[in-house]
């Protein structure tokens, strides 16, 4: 049975949106006052945090797990599409940071000035970012939300970016102006890596990559009394959130009622192991033989 986590997801996204707006404002103000390229780039990164929360709220509103006439397999992929939007925002942020750093190298700019109070403000920003990242990731795992986990990954990249910027500004405070430009490049790499991580985690869902190894499904099915073998096993979805599974089942049954009881037991055991899962089983007679577990060339 599918689990509707949208209310919990929206609550977390609203809380993190308010915190991200607070963080973005502080970074922008301190960045403007100091003229720091790396800090302004970090503020730009935080703009994507807020945009991601808004995107997540939009995607969550359409990601109902329950099927309807137009979407008989539910709406889970809307959430994965939202996560890919986050990856796109990260790509844009990476480009903007690199562009700003290269322009500063080629054209120069005003020296960066930083004071202890401004550094203390950045430590407050860092603390808020750390809280948001761990809060969002824990809630995402608790309710099984890919959009929250993806956004927490983005926010965690913001933590490392802010740490790098703080160290760079301490160096600037000590007289090393070049640190501000140099640190803009690793900041961009951290942003890019975050986007790649989000893309890598969500793309398999959208392209219907295998969710469960067919050998694991086969082992559970053939352990049921009355099952001779099963083949053409397929699965897709996200384990722990929603999995769709299908197979051909060869049963030793004298009538339809017995075959039905056997398939019900197979479904029960698979649901117990991989829930939530929707299963389609095509029953075949004992005379039918096939050694091909899944759709690959090999056999077992």
mmCIF file with all atom_site columns, C-alpha atoms in Angstrom, residues 27-154:
data_model
loop_
_atom_site.group_PDB
_atom_site.id
_atom_site.type_symbol
_atom_site.label_atom_id
_atom_site.label_alt_id
_atom_site.label_comp_id
_atom_site.label_asym_id
_atom_site.label_entity_id
_atom_site.label_seq_id
_atom_site.pdbx_PDB_ins_code
_atom_site.Cartn_x
_atom_site.Cartn_y
_atom_site.Cartn_z
_atom_site.occupancy
_atom_site.B_iso_or_equiv
_atom_site.pdbx_formal_charge
_atom_site.auth_seq_id
_atom_site.auth_comp_id
_atom_site.auth_asym_id
_atom_site.auth_atom_id
_atom_site.pdbx_PDB_model_num
ATOM 1   C CA . UNK A 1 27  ? 25.075 36.346 3.172   1.00 0.00 ? 27  UNK A CA 1
ATOM 2   C CA . UNK A 1 28  ? 23.951 38.971 0.677   1.00 0.00 ? 28  UNK A CA 1
ATOM 3   C CA . UNK A 1 29  ? 24.289 41.809 3.210   1.00 0.00 ? 29  UNK A CA 1
ATOM 4   C CA . UNK A 1 30  ? 27.738 40.715 4.426   1.00 0.00 ? 30  UNK A CA 1
ATOM 5   C CA . UNK A 1 31  ? 28.863 40.007 0.841   1.00 0.00 ? 31  UNK A CA 1
ATOM 6   C CA . UNK A 1 32  ? 27.784 43.497 -0.266  1.00 0.00 ? 32  UNK A CA 1
ATOM 7   C CA . UNK A 1 33  ? 29.462 45.168 2.712   1.00 0.00 ? 33  UNK A CA 1
ATOM 8   C CA . UNK A 1 34  ? 32.762 43.316 2.248   1.00 0.00 ? 34  UNK A CA 1
ATOM 9   C CA . UNK A 1 35  ? 32.855 43.084 -1.562  1.00 0.00 ? 35  UNK A CA 1
ATOM 10  C CA . UNK A 1 36  ? 33.756 39.381 -1.271  1.00 0.00 ? 36  UNK A CA 1
ATOM 11  C CA . UNK A 1 37  ? 33.329 37.463 -4.544  1.00 0.00 ? 37  UNK A CA 1
ATOM 12  C CA . UNK A 1 38  ? 33.278 34.081 -2.825  1.00 0.00 ? 38  UNK A CA 1
ATOM 13  C CA . UNK A 1 39  ? 30.647 35.253 -0.324  1.00 0.00 ? 39  UNK A CA 1
ATOM 14  C CA . UNK A 1 40  ? 28.441 36.769 -3.033  1.00 0.00 ? 40  UNK A CA 1
ATOM 15  C CA . UNK A 1 41  ? 28.753 33.481 -4.907  1.00 0.00 ? 41  UNK A CA 1
ATOM 16  C CA . UNK A 1 42  ? 27.743 31.697 -1.731  1.00 0.00 ? 42  UNK A CA 1
ATOM 17  C CA . UNK A 1 43  ? 24.727 34.006 -1.450  1.00 0.00 ? 43  UNK A CA 1
ATOM 18  C CA . UNK A 1 44  ? 23.822 33.051 -5.023  1.00 0.00 ? 44  UNK A CA 1
ATOM 19  C CA . UNK A 1 45  ? 24.075 29.417 -3.980  1.00 0.00 ? 45  UNK A CA 1
ATOM 20  C CA . UNK A 1 46  ? 21.625 30.183 -1.178  1.00 0.00 ? 46  UNK A CA 1
ATOM 21  C CA . UNK A 1 47  ? 19.206 31.719 -3.676  1.00 0.00 ? 47  UNK A CA 1
ATOM 22  C CA . UNK A 1 48  ? 18.990 28.265 -5.231  1.00 0.00 ? 48  UNK A CA 1
ATOM 23  C CA . UNK A 1 49  ? 18.246 26.822 -1.766  1.00 0.00 ? 49  UNK A CA 1
ATOM 24  C CA . UNK A 1 50  ? 15.107 28.938 -1.512  1.00 0.00 ? 50  UNK A CA 1
ATOM 25  C CA . UNK A 1 51  ? 14.176 28.258 -5.131  1.00 0.00 ? 51  UNK A CA 1
ATOM 26  C CA . UNK A 1 52  ? 14.598 24.531 -4.472  1.00 0.00 ? 52  UNK A CA 1
ATOM 27  C CA . UNK A 1 53  ? 12.207 24.703 -1.514  1.00 0.00 ? 53  UNK A CA 1
ATOM 28  C CA . UNK A 1 54  ? 9.600  26.425 -3.685  1.00 0.00 ? 54  UNK A CA 1
ATOM 29  C CA . UNK A 1 55  ? 10.153 23.871 -6.445  1.00 0.00 ? 55  UNK A CA 1
ATOM 30  C CA . UNK A 1 56  ? 9.872  21.082 -3.878  1.00 0.00 ? 56  UNK A CA 1
ATOM 31  C CA . UNK A 1 57  ? 6.560  22.446 -2.610  1.00 0.00 ? 57  UNK A CA 1
ATOM 32  C CA . UNK A 1 58  ? 5.265  22.521 -6.176  1.00 0.00 ? 58  UNK A CA 1
ATOM 33  C CA . UNK A 1 59  ? 6.477  18.998 -6.978  1.00 0.00 ? 59  UNK A CA 1
ATOM 34  C CA . UNK A 1 60  ? 5.177  17.558 -3.692  1.00 0.00 ? 60  UNK A CA 1
ATOM 35  C CA . UNK A 1 61  ? 1.715  18.938 -4.414  1.00 0.00 ? 61  UNK A CA 1
ATOM 36  C CA . UNK A 1 62  ? 1.542  16.769 -7.551  1.00 0.00 ? 62  UNK A CA 1
ATOM 37  C CA . UNK A 1 63  ? 3.344  13.641 -6.287  1.00 0.00 ? 63  UNK A CA 1
ATOM 38  C CA . UNK A 1 64  ? 0.403  11.711 -4.819  1.00 0.00 ? 64  UNK A CA 1
ATOM 39  C CA . UNK A 1 65  ? 1.208  7.996  -4.413  1.00 0.00 ? 65  UNK A CA 1
ATOM 40  C CA . UNK A 1 66  ? -2.404 7.040  -5.143  1.00 0.00 ? 66  UNK A CA 1
ATOM 41  C CA . UNK A 1 67  ? -3.353 5.971  -8.692  1.00 0.00 ? 67  UNK A CA 1
ATOM 42  C CA . UNK A 1 68  ? -6.084 7.584  -10.737 1.00 0.00 ? 68  UNK A CA 1
ATOM 43  C CA . UNK A 1 69  ? -7.480 7.225  -14.233 1.00 0.00 ? 69  UNK A CA 1
ATOM 44  C CA . UNK A 1 70  ? -4.753 9.318  -15.897 1.00 0.00 ? 70  UNK A CA 1
ATOM 45  C CA . UNK A 1 71  ? -1.916 8.021  -13.694 1.00 0.00 ? 71  UNK A CA 1
ATOM 46  C CA . UNK A 1 72  ? -2.639 4.353  -12.857 1.00 0.00 ? 72  UNK A CA 1
ATOM 47  C CA . UNK A 1 73  ? 0.846  3.941  -11.347 1.00 0.00 ? 73  UNK A CA 1
ATOM 48  C CA . UNK A 1 74  ? 0.558  6.971  -9.053  1.00 0.00 ? 74  UNK A CA 1
ATOM 49  C CA . UNK A 1 75  ? 2.387  10.294 -9.310  1.00 0.00 ? 75  UNK A CA 1
ATOM 50  C CA . UNK A 1 76  ? 5.711  9.556  -7.591  1.00 0.00 ? 76  UNK A CA 1
ATOM 51  C CA . UNK A 1 77  ? 7.810  10.624 -10.551 1.00 0.00 ? 77  UNK A CA 1
ATOM 52  C CA . UNK A 1 78  ? 6.716  14.242 -10.106 1.00 0.00 ? 78  UNK A CA 1
ATOM 53  C CA . UNK A 1 79  ? 8.925  14.266 -7.014  1.00 0.00 ? 79  UNK A CA 1
ATOM 54  C CA . UNK A 1 80  ? 11.867 12.850 -8.964  1.00 0.00 ? 80  UNK A CA 1
ATOM 55  C CA . UNK A 1 81  ? 11.346 15.522 -11.624 1.00 0.00 ? 81  UNK A CA 1
ATOM 56  C CA . UNK A 1 82  ? 11.466 18.123 -8.842  1.00 0.00 ? 82  UNK A CA 1
ATOM 57  C CA . UNK A 1 83  ? 14.780 16.663 -7.646  1.00 0.00 ? 83  UNK A CA 1
ATOM 58  C CA . UNK A 1 84  ? 16.157 16.963 -11.185 1.00 0.00 ? 84  UNK A CA 1
ATOM 59  C CA . UNK A 1 85  ? 15.099 20.615 -11.117 1.00 0.00 ? 85  UNK A CA 1
ATOM 60  C CA . UNK A 1 86  ? 17.320 21.006 -8.062  1.00 0.00 ? 86  UNK A CA 1
ATOM 61  C CA . UNK A 1 87  ? 20.222 19.548 -10.051 1.00 0.00 ? 87  UNK A CA 1
ATOM 62  C CA . UNK A 1 88  ? 19.551 22.113 -12.791 1.00 0.00 ? 88  UNK A CA 1
ATOM 63  C CA . UNK A 1 89  ? 19.609 24.979 -10.258 1.00 0.00 ? 89  UNK A CA 1
ATOM 64  C CA . UNK A 1 90  ? 22.950 23.709 -8.954  1.00 0.00 ? 90  UNK A CA 1
ATOM 65  C CA . UNK A 1 91  ? 24.346 23.667 -12.483 1.00 0.00 ? 91  UNK A CA 1
ATOM 66  C CA . UNK A 1 92  ? 23.307 27.300 -12.982 1.00 0.00 ? 92  UNK A CA 1
ATOM 67  C CA . UNK A 1 93  ? 24.887 28.299 -9.658  1.00 0.00 ? 93  UNK A CA 1
ATOM 68  C CA . UNK A 1 94  ? 28.142 26.548 -10.621 1.00 0.00 ? 94  UNK A CA 1
ATOM 69  C CA . UNK A 1 95  ? 28.296 28.458 -13.920 1.00 0.00 ? 95  UNK A CA 1
ATOM 70  C CA . UNK A 1 96  ? 27.621 31.820 -12.242 1.00 0.00 ? 96  UNK A CA 1
ATOM 71  C CA . UNK A 1 97  ? 30.331 31.272 -9.633  1.00 0.00 ? 97  UNK A CA 1
ATOM 72  C CA . UNK A 1 98  ? 32.971 30.343 -12.234 1.00 0.00 ? 98  UNK A CA 1
ATOM 73  C CA . UNK A 1 99  ? 32.002 33.261 -14.453 1.00 0.00 ? 99  UNK A CA 1
ATOM 74  C CA . UNK A 1 100 ? 32.360 35.724 -11.569 1.00 0.00 ? 100 UNK A CA 1
ATOM 75  C CA . UNK A 1 101 ? 35.760 34.334 -10.560 1.00 0.00 ? 101 UNK A CA 1
ATOM 76  C CA . UNK A 1 102 ? 37.150 34.492 -14.096 1.00 0.00 ? 102 UNK A CA 1
ATOM 77  C CA . UNK A 1 103 ? 35.917 38.069 -14.543 1.00 0.00 ? 103 UNK A CA 1
ATOM 78  C CA . UNK A 1 104 ? 37.623 39.071 -11.281 1.00 0.00 ? 104 UNK A CA 1
ATOM 79  C CA . UNK A 1 105 ? 40.917 37.513 -12.491 1.00 0.00 ? 105 UNK A CA 1
ATOM 80  C CA . UNK A 1 106 ? 40.753 39.204 -15.911 1.00 0.00 ? 106 UNK A CA 1
ATOM 81  C CA . UNK A 1 107 ? 39.370 42.602 -14.917 1.00 0.00 ? 107 UNK A CA 1
ATOM 82  C CA . UNK A 1 108 ? 40.341 42.897 -11.260 1.00 0.00 ? 108 UNK A CA 1
ATOM 83  C CA . UNK A 1 109 ? 38.132 44.531 -8.648  1.00 0.00 ? 109 UNK A CA 1
ATOM 84  C CA . UNK A 1 110 ? 37.979 46.399 -5.363  1.00 0.00 ? 110 UNK A CA 1
ATOM 85  C CA . UNK A 1 111 ? 39.825 44.812 -2.422  1.00 0.00 ? 111 UNK A CA 1
ATOM 86  C CA . UNK A 1 112 ? 37.788 42.743 0.001   1.00 0.00 ? 112 UNK A CA 1
ATOM 87  C CA . UNK A 1 113 ? 37.341 44.162 3.516   1.00 0.00 ? 113 UNK A CA 1
ATOM 88  C CA . UNK A 1 114 ? 36.092 42.020 6.403   1.00 0.00 ? 114 UNK A CA 1
ATOM 89  C CA . UNK A 1 115 ? 35.597 42.772 10.112  1.00 0.00 ? 115 UNK A CA 1
ATOM 90  C CA . UNK A 1 116 ? 35.145 40.436 13.140  1.00 0.00 ? 116 UNK A CA 1
ATOM 91  C CA . UNK A 1 117 ? 31.390 41.200 13.484  1.00 0.00 ? 117 UNK A CA 1
ATOM 92  C CA . UNK A 1 118 ? 30.854 40.159 9.866   1.00 0.00 ? 118 UNK A CA 1
ATOM 93  C CA . UNK A 1 119 ? 32.739 36.921 10.483  1.00 0.00 ? 119 UNK A CA 1
ATOM 94  C CA . UNK A 1 120 ? 30.495 36.224 13.494  1.00 0.00 ? 120 UNK A CA 1
ATOM 95  C CA . UNK A 1 121 ? 27.436 36.716 11.285  1.00 0.00 ? 121 UNK A CA 1
ATOM 96  C CA . UNK A 1 122 ? 28.833 34.101 8.915   1.00 0.00 ? 122 UNK A CA 1
ATOM 97  C CA . UNK A 1 123 ? 29.237 31.650 11.806  1.00 0.00 ? 123 UNK A CA 1
ATOM 98  C CA . UNK A 1 124 ? 25.524 32.118 12.552  1.00 0.00 ? 124 UNK A CA 1
ATOM 99  C CA . UNK A 1 125 ? 24.811 31.389 8.883   1.00 0.00 ? 125 UNK A CA 1
ATOM 100 C CA . UNK A 1 126 ? 26.922 28.227 9.120   1.00 0.00 ? 126 UNK A CA 1
ATOM 101 C CA . UNK A 1 127 ? 25.043 27.031 12.195  1.00 0.00 ? 127 UNK A CA 1
ATOM 102 C CA . UNK A 1 128 ? 21.663 27.537 10.510  1.00 0.00 ? 128 UNK A CA 1
ATOM 103 C CA . UNK A 1 129 ? 22.842 25.689 7.391   1.00 0.00 ? 129 UNK A CA 1
ATOM 104 C CA . UNK A 1 130 ? 24.048 22.708 9.419   1.00 0.00 ? 130 UNK A CA 1
ATOM 105 C CA . UNK A 1 131 ? 20.734 22.526 11.277  1.00 0.00 ? 131 UNK A CA 1
ATOM 106 C CA . UNK A 1 132 ? 18.725 22.695 8.024   1.00 0.00 ? 132 UNK A CA 1
ATOM 107 C CA . UNK A 1 133 ? 20.815 19.989 6.321   1.00 0.00 ? 133 UNK A CA 1
ATOM 108 C CA . UNK A 1 134 ? 20.531 17.451 9.155   1.00 0.00 ? 134 UNK A CA 1
ATOM 109 C CA . UNK A 1 135 ? 16.891 18.276 9.906   1.00 0.00 ? 135 UNK A CA 1
ATOM 110 C CA . UNK A 1 136 ? 15.850 17.926 6.260   1.00 0.00 ? 136 UNK A CA 1
ATOM 111 C CA . UNK A 1 137 ? 17.840 14.732 5.683   1.00 0.00 ? 137 UNK A CA 1
ATOM 112 C CA . UNK A 1 138 ? 16.492 13.040 8.819   1.00 0.00 ? 138 UNK A CA 1
ATOM 113 C CA . UNK A 1 139 ? 12.912 14.018 7.960   1.00 0.00 ? 139 UNK A CA 1
ATOM 114 C CA . UNK A 1 140 ? 13.418 12.891 4.359   1.00 0.00 ? 140 UNK A CA 1
ATOM 115 C CA . UNK A 1 141 ? 14.559 9.440  5.484   1.00 0.00 ? 141 UNK A CA 1
ATOM 116 C CA . UNK A 1 142 ? 11.779 9.228  8.063   1.00 0.00 ? 142 UNK A CA 1
ATOM 117 C CA . UNK A 1 143 ? 8.954  9.936  5.618   1.00 0.00 ? 143 UNK A CA 1
ATOM 118 C CA . UNK A 1 144 ? 10.675 8.453  2.537   1.00 0.00 ? 144 UNK A CA 1
ATOM 119 C CA . UNK A 1 145 ? 10.898 11.673 0.491   1.00 0.00 ? 145 UNK A CA 1
ATOM 120 C CA . UNK A 1 146 ? 13.434 11.889 -2.343  1.00 0.00 ? 146 UNK A CA 1
ATOM 121 C CA . UNK A 1 147 ? 12.844 15.619 -2.723  1.00 0.00 ? 147 UNK A CA 1
ATOM 122 C CA . UNK A 1 148 ? 13.813 16.280 0.924   1.00 0.00 ? 148 UNK A CA 1
ATOM 123 C CA . UNK A 1 149 ? 16.892 14.055 0.730   1.00 0.00 ? 149 UNK A CA 1
ATOM 124 C CA . UNK A 1 150 ? 17.972 15.758 -2.509  1.00 0.00 ? 150 UNK A CA 1
ATOM 125 C CA . UNK A 1 151 ? 17.452 19.205 -1.018  1.00 0.00 ? 151 UNK A CA 1
ATOM 126 C CA . UNK A 1 152 ? 19.377 18.197 2.122   1.00 0.00 ? 152 UNK A CA 1
ATOM 127 C CA . UNK A 1 153 ? 22.279 17.161 -0.125  1.00 0.00 ? 153 UNK A CA 1
ATOM 128 C CA . UNK A 1 154 ? 22.167 20.602 -1.700  1.00 0.00 ? 154 UNK A CA 1
#
